[in-house]
Short mmCIF file of C-alpha atoms in Angstrom, two decimals:
data_model
loop_
_atom_site.label_atom_id
_atom_site.label_comp_id
_atom_site.label_asym_id
_atom_site.label_seq_id
_atom_site.Cartn_x
_atom_site.Cartn_y
_atom_site.Cartn_z
CA MET A 655 86.52 97.55 80.74
CA ASN A 656 85.90 95.89 77.40
CA GLN A 657 88.74 95.09 75.03
CA GLU A 658 88.24 98.24 72.96
CA THR A 659 88.42 100.48 76.05
CA PHE A 660 91.44 98.52 77.28
CA LEU A 661 93.30 99.18 74.02
CA THR A 662 92.22 102.84 73.91
CA GLU A 663 93.31 103.51 77.49
CA LEU A 664 96.70 101.88 76.88
CA LYS A 665 97.19 104.02 73.76
CA LYS A 666 96.70 107.14 75.90
CA HIS A 667 99.83 106.04 77.77
CA GLY A 668 101.82 105.31 74.60
CA ILE A 669 101.30 101.54 74.59
CA THR A 670 99.90 100.13 71.33
CA LEU A 671 99.28 96.40 71.09
CA ASN A 672 99.56 94.37 67.90
CA ASP A 673 97.23 91.51 66.92
CA ARG A 674 99.43 88.87 68.55
CA GLN A 675 99.49 90.76 71.86
CA ILE A 676 95.71 91.26 71.75
CA ASP A 677 95.31 87.51 71.19
CA GLN A 678 97.70 86.78 74.07
CA PHE A 679 95.54 88.76 76.49
CA ASP A 680 92.45 86.91 75.23
CA THR A 681 94.22 83.56 75.76
CA TYR A 682 95.42 84.73 79.19
CA PHE A 683 91.83 85.51 80.23
CA LYS A 684 90.45 82.19 78.96
CA THR A 685 93.25 80.16 80.57
CA LEU A 686 92.87 82.02 83.88
CA VAL A 687 89.12 81.35 84.03
CA GLU A 688 89.52 77.71 82.98
CA TRP A 689 92.16 76.96 85.63
CA ASN A 690 90.36 79.00 88.25
CA GLU A 691 87.63 76.36 88.23
CA LYS A 692 90.07 73.81 89.68
CA MET A 693 92.27 76.06 91.82
CA ASN A 694 91.76 79.41 93.55
CA LEU A 695 93.73 81.86 91.40
CA THR A 696 91.46 84.91 91.55
CA ALA A 697 88.09 86.05 92.85
CA ILE A 698 87.71 88.14 89.67
CA THR A 699 86.52 86.16 86.65
CA ASP A 700 84.27 88.57 84.74
CA ARG A 701 86.03 89.47 81.47
CA GLU A 702 85.66 93.24 81.83
CA GLU A 703 86.82 93.13 85.45
CA VAL A 704 89.83 90.96 84.61
CA TYR A 705 90.86 93.40 81.89
CA ALA A 706 90.52 96.37 84.26
CA LYS A 707 91.58 95.03 87.66
CA HIS A 708 94.24 92.53 86.56
CA PHE A 709 95.53 93.37 83.08
CA PHE A 710 95.28 97.18 82.98
CA ASP A 711 96.21 97.48 86.65
CA SER A 712 99.35 95.37 86.07
CA ILE A 713 100.40 97.38 83.01
CA SER A 714 99.94 100.66 84.93
CA ALA A 715 103.44 100.11 86.37
CA ALA A 716 104.74 101.05 82.90
CA PHE A 717 103.04 104.44 83.10
CA TYR A 718 105.58 105.43 85.78
CA HIS A 719 108.65 103.34 84.91
CA ASP A 720 110.30 102.58 81.57
CA PHE A 721 110.05 98.85 80.79
CA THR A 722 111.53 99.00 77.30
CA GLY A 723 114.59 96.87 76.62
CA PRO A 724 115.80 93.50 78.00
CA LEU A 725 115.40 94.37 81.68
CA HIS A 726 115.61 91.59 84.27
CA VAL A 727 112.38 91.74 86.27
CA CYS A 728 111.57 89.73 89.38
CA ASP A 729 107.94 89.51 90.48
CA VAL A 730 107.50 88.48 94.13
CA GLY A 731 104.30 86.61 95.01
CA ALA A 732 102.85 87.04 91.55
CA GLY A 733 99.99 84.59 92.06
CA ALA A 734 98.36 84.26 88.64
CA GLY A 735 101.16 86.28 87.00
CA PHE A 736 100.34 89.84 88.02
CA PRO A 737 101.86 92.30 87.28
CA SER A 738 104.79 90.76 85.41
CA LEU A 739 103.11 88.69 82.69
CA PRO A 740 100.83 91.45 81.36
CA LEU A 741 103.96 93.64 81.30
CA LYS A 742 105.85 90.88 79.48
CA ILE A 743 103.12 90.70 76.83
CA CYS A 744 103.38 94.47 76.27
CA PHE A 745 107.20 94.52 76.43
CA PRO A 746 108.38 91.18 74.96
CA GLU A 747 112.09 91.89 75.56
CA LEU A 748 111.65 91.70 79.34
CA LYS A 749 113.31 88.78 81.10
CA VAL A 750 110.86 87.79 83.82
CA THR A 751 111.37 85.73 86.96
CA ILE A 752 108.42 84.91 89.21
CA VAL A 753 108.76 83.50 92.71
CA ASP A 754 105.66 82.18 94.47
CA SER A 755 105.25 80.01 97.54
CA LEU A 756 102.40 77.90 96.14
CA LYS A 757 103.37 75.01 93.88
CA LYS A 758 100.03 74.80 92.09
CA ARG A 759 100.34 78.43 91.01
CA ILE A 760 103.75 77.68 89.51
CA THR A 761 102.16 74.78 87.61
CA PHE A 762 99.54 77.18 86.26
CA LEU A 763 102.17 79.77 85.27
CA ASN A 764 104.23 77.22 83.34
CA HIS A 765 101.11 76.12 81.45
CA LEU A 766 100.10 79.75 80.83
CA ALA A 767 103.55 80.74 79.51
CA ASN A 768 103.37 77.81 77.09
CA GLN A 769 99.87 78.83 75.94
CA LEU A 770 101.03 82.42 75.41
CA GLY A 771 104.25 81.44 73.64
CA LEU A 772 106.41 83.41 76.07
CA SER A 773 110.19 83.09 76.17
CA ASP A 774 112.65 84.41 78.78
CA VAL A 775 110.32 83.60 81.68
CA ALA A 776 111.24 81.51 84.72
CA PHE A 777 109.05 80.41 87.61
CA TYR A 778 110.31 79.34 91.03
CA HIS A 779 108.41 77.63 93.81
CA ASP A 780 109.99 79.21 96.89
CA ARG A 781 109.43 81.56 99.80
CA ALA A 782 110.64 85.07 99.01
CA GLU A 783 112.75 85.05 102.20
CA THR A 784 114.69 81.98 101.03
CA PHE A 785 114.86 83.12 97.41
CA GLY A 786 116.39 86.45 98.47
CA LYS A 787 119.21 84.65 100.29
CA ASN A 788 120.23 82.69 97.20
CA ASP A 789 123.32 84.24 95.57
CA LYS A 790 122.00 83.22 92.14
CA PHE A 791 119.13 85.70 92.54
CA ARG A 792 120.15 88.17 95.24
CA GLY A 793 121.01 91.61 93.85
CA GLN A 794 120.43 90.46 90.25
CA TYR A 795 117.34 92.35 89.08
CA ASP A 796 116.88 95.72 87.38
CA VAL A 797 113.28 95.87 88.58
CA VAL A 798 111.52 94.01 91.38
CA THR A 799 107.72 94.20 91.48
CA ALA A 800 105.07 93.13 93.96
CA ARG A 801 101.35 93.71 93.76
CA ALA A 802 99.22 93.66 96.91
CA VAL A 803 101.39 91.00 98.57
CA ALA A 804 102.02 92.46 102.06
CA ARG A 805 102.36 95.78 103.87
CA MET A 806 105.31 97.91 102.81
CA SER A 807 107.51 97.28 105.86
CA VAL A 808 107.35 93.54 105.08
CA LEU A 809 107.43 93.90 101.30
CA ALA A 810 110.64 95.93 101.41
CA GLU A 811 112.43 93.08 103.19
CA LEU A 812 111.23 90.56 100.60
CA CYS A 813 111.97 92.66 97.53
CA LEU A 814 114.92 95.02 98.07
CA PRO A 815 117.49 92.22 98.59
CA LEU A 816 116.71 91.02 95.04
CA CYS A 817 117.29 94.46 93.47
CA LYS A 818 120.58 95.42 91.89
CA THR A 819 122.19 98.48 93.41
CA GLY A 820 120.81 101.20 91.17
CA GLY A 821 117.75 99.08 90.42
CA THR A 822 114.13 99.84 91.22
CA PHE A 823 111.54 98.30 93.50
CA LEU A 824 107.96 99.01 92.38
CA ALA A 825 105.28 98.34 94.99
CA MET A 826 101.74 98.28 93.60
CA LYS A 827 99.23 98.95 96.33
CA GLY A 828 95.64 99.91 97.11
CA PRO A 829 94.49 103.01 99.01
CA GLN A 830 96.59 102.65 102.20
CA LEU A 831 99.99 103.50 100.72
CA THR A 832 100.68 106.81 102.51
CA GLU A 833 100.25 105.26 105.94
CA GLU A 834 102.25 102.16 104.95
CA MET A 835 105.13 104.24 103.56
CA SER A 836 105.33 106.16 106.83
CA ASP A 837 105.55 102.91 108.81
CA ALA A 838 108.09 101.43 106.39
CA GLY A 839 110.59 104.32 106.33
CA THR A 840 113.13 102.70 108.65
CA ALA A 841 112.90 99.32 106.92
CA ILE A 842 113.44 100.82 103.46
CA THR A 843 116.53 102.71 104.65
CA VAL A 844 118.02 99.73 106.52
CA LEU A 845 117.56 97.52 103.44
CA GLY A 846 119.42 99.98 101.18
CA GLY A 847 116.45 101.65 99.55
CA GLU A 848 115.34 105.23 99.09
CA PRO A 849 111.78 106.29 98.21
CA VAL A 850 111.77 108.24 94.95
CA ASP A 851 108.10 108.86 94.26
CA THR A 852 104.53 107.68 94.81
CA HIS A 853 101.71 107.86 92.29
CA THR A 854 97.98 107.73 93.00
CA PHE A 855 95.48 107.13 90.22
CA ALA A 856 92.04 105.66 89.55
CA LEU A 857 91.52 102.67 87.28
CA PRO A 858 89.23 103.62 84.35
CA GLY A 859 85.54 102.87 84.73
CA ASP A 860 85.29 103.44 88.46
CA ASN A 861 87.36 100.33 89.24
CA GLY A 862 89.08 101.73 92.30
CA GLU A 863 92.07 103.71 93.51
CA ARG A 864 95.60 102.40 92.99
CA ASN A 865 98.98 103.55 94.30
CA ILE A 866 102.48 102.81 93.11
CA ALA A 867 105.59 103.45 95.21
CA ILE A 868 108.92 103.75 93.43
CA ILE A 869 111.93 102.91 95.58
CA GLN A 870 115.49 103.01 94.30
CA LYS A 871 118.12 100.61 95.59
CA LYS A 872 120.97 102.88 96.66
CA ARG A 873 123.10 100.53 98.77
CA LYS A 874 123.70 96.81 99.12
CA THR A 875 121.25 95.11 101.50
CA PRO A 876 122.94 93.86 104.71
CA ASN A 877 123.54 90.10 104.59
CA LYS A 878 121.20 89.36 107.50
CA TYR A 879 118.17 90.28 105.36
CA PRO A 880 115.78 88.84 104.43
CA ARG A 881 115.32 86.99 107.71
CA LYS A 882 113.89 83.46 107.99
CA PRO A 883 110.47 82.66 106.45
CA GLY A 884 107.65 84.22 108.46
CA VAL A 885 109.86 86.51 110.55
CA PRO A 886 109.46 89.67 108.42
CA ASN A 887 105.68 89.38 108.70
CA ARG A 888 105.72 88.69 112.45
CA THR A 889 108.27 91.34 113.38
CA PRO A 890 108.73 93.94 110.63
CA ILE A 891 111.85 96.13 110.76
CA SER A 892 111.01 99.30 112.67
#
């Protein structure tokens, strides 16, 4: 996906980028590739693949959820900033928090945010299980996102505690979503969530199938969740 196709495909979904935003994506790509030489941020470094499989894929969340306005967004396990920073470039009013368990990725994200001139972004080096227990963050976010971090039964326990009641958890997944949603039904209910919709689509240019699950936070998450680091992955709620 070259830059022209990227811009054209976004326009089809009502997202038009100005010159500054176009430059920000170019800087994002260059910074990602430069830092990837000294730390493992992504296996994808070809420009057209980055634009399709990282940038466009991240922004696809906005095709199914309204990101306009100063929403508080928490991105769990964002790695190199996906999906929240491409969304932030497109919707500058967003207030973005990223939590990631690897310190060097947080170092990269701070440098990247400075290079892109982003404001209202905060990066935390923490495990999602610990972060979700902290009263400063628990139940504080309008939208919580996660992209290909863990299977849904685990992801729900990491993300739903951070959602406000009435907020939305957006899980961005590959082809296995239907099976994962079936396995995660009990966990989502226990954690106060309710599945609203799922969307399946193909990235332009034969770049693969993607799925997005939209889960609304209907009730407060019980205080015992999330459990201690590592426990959700070892023994998912069932």
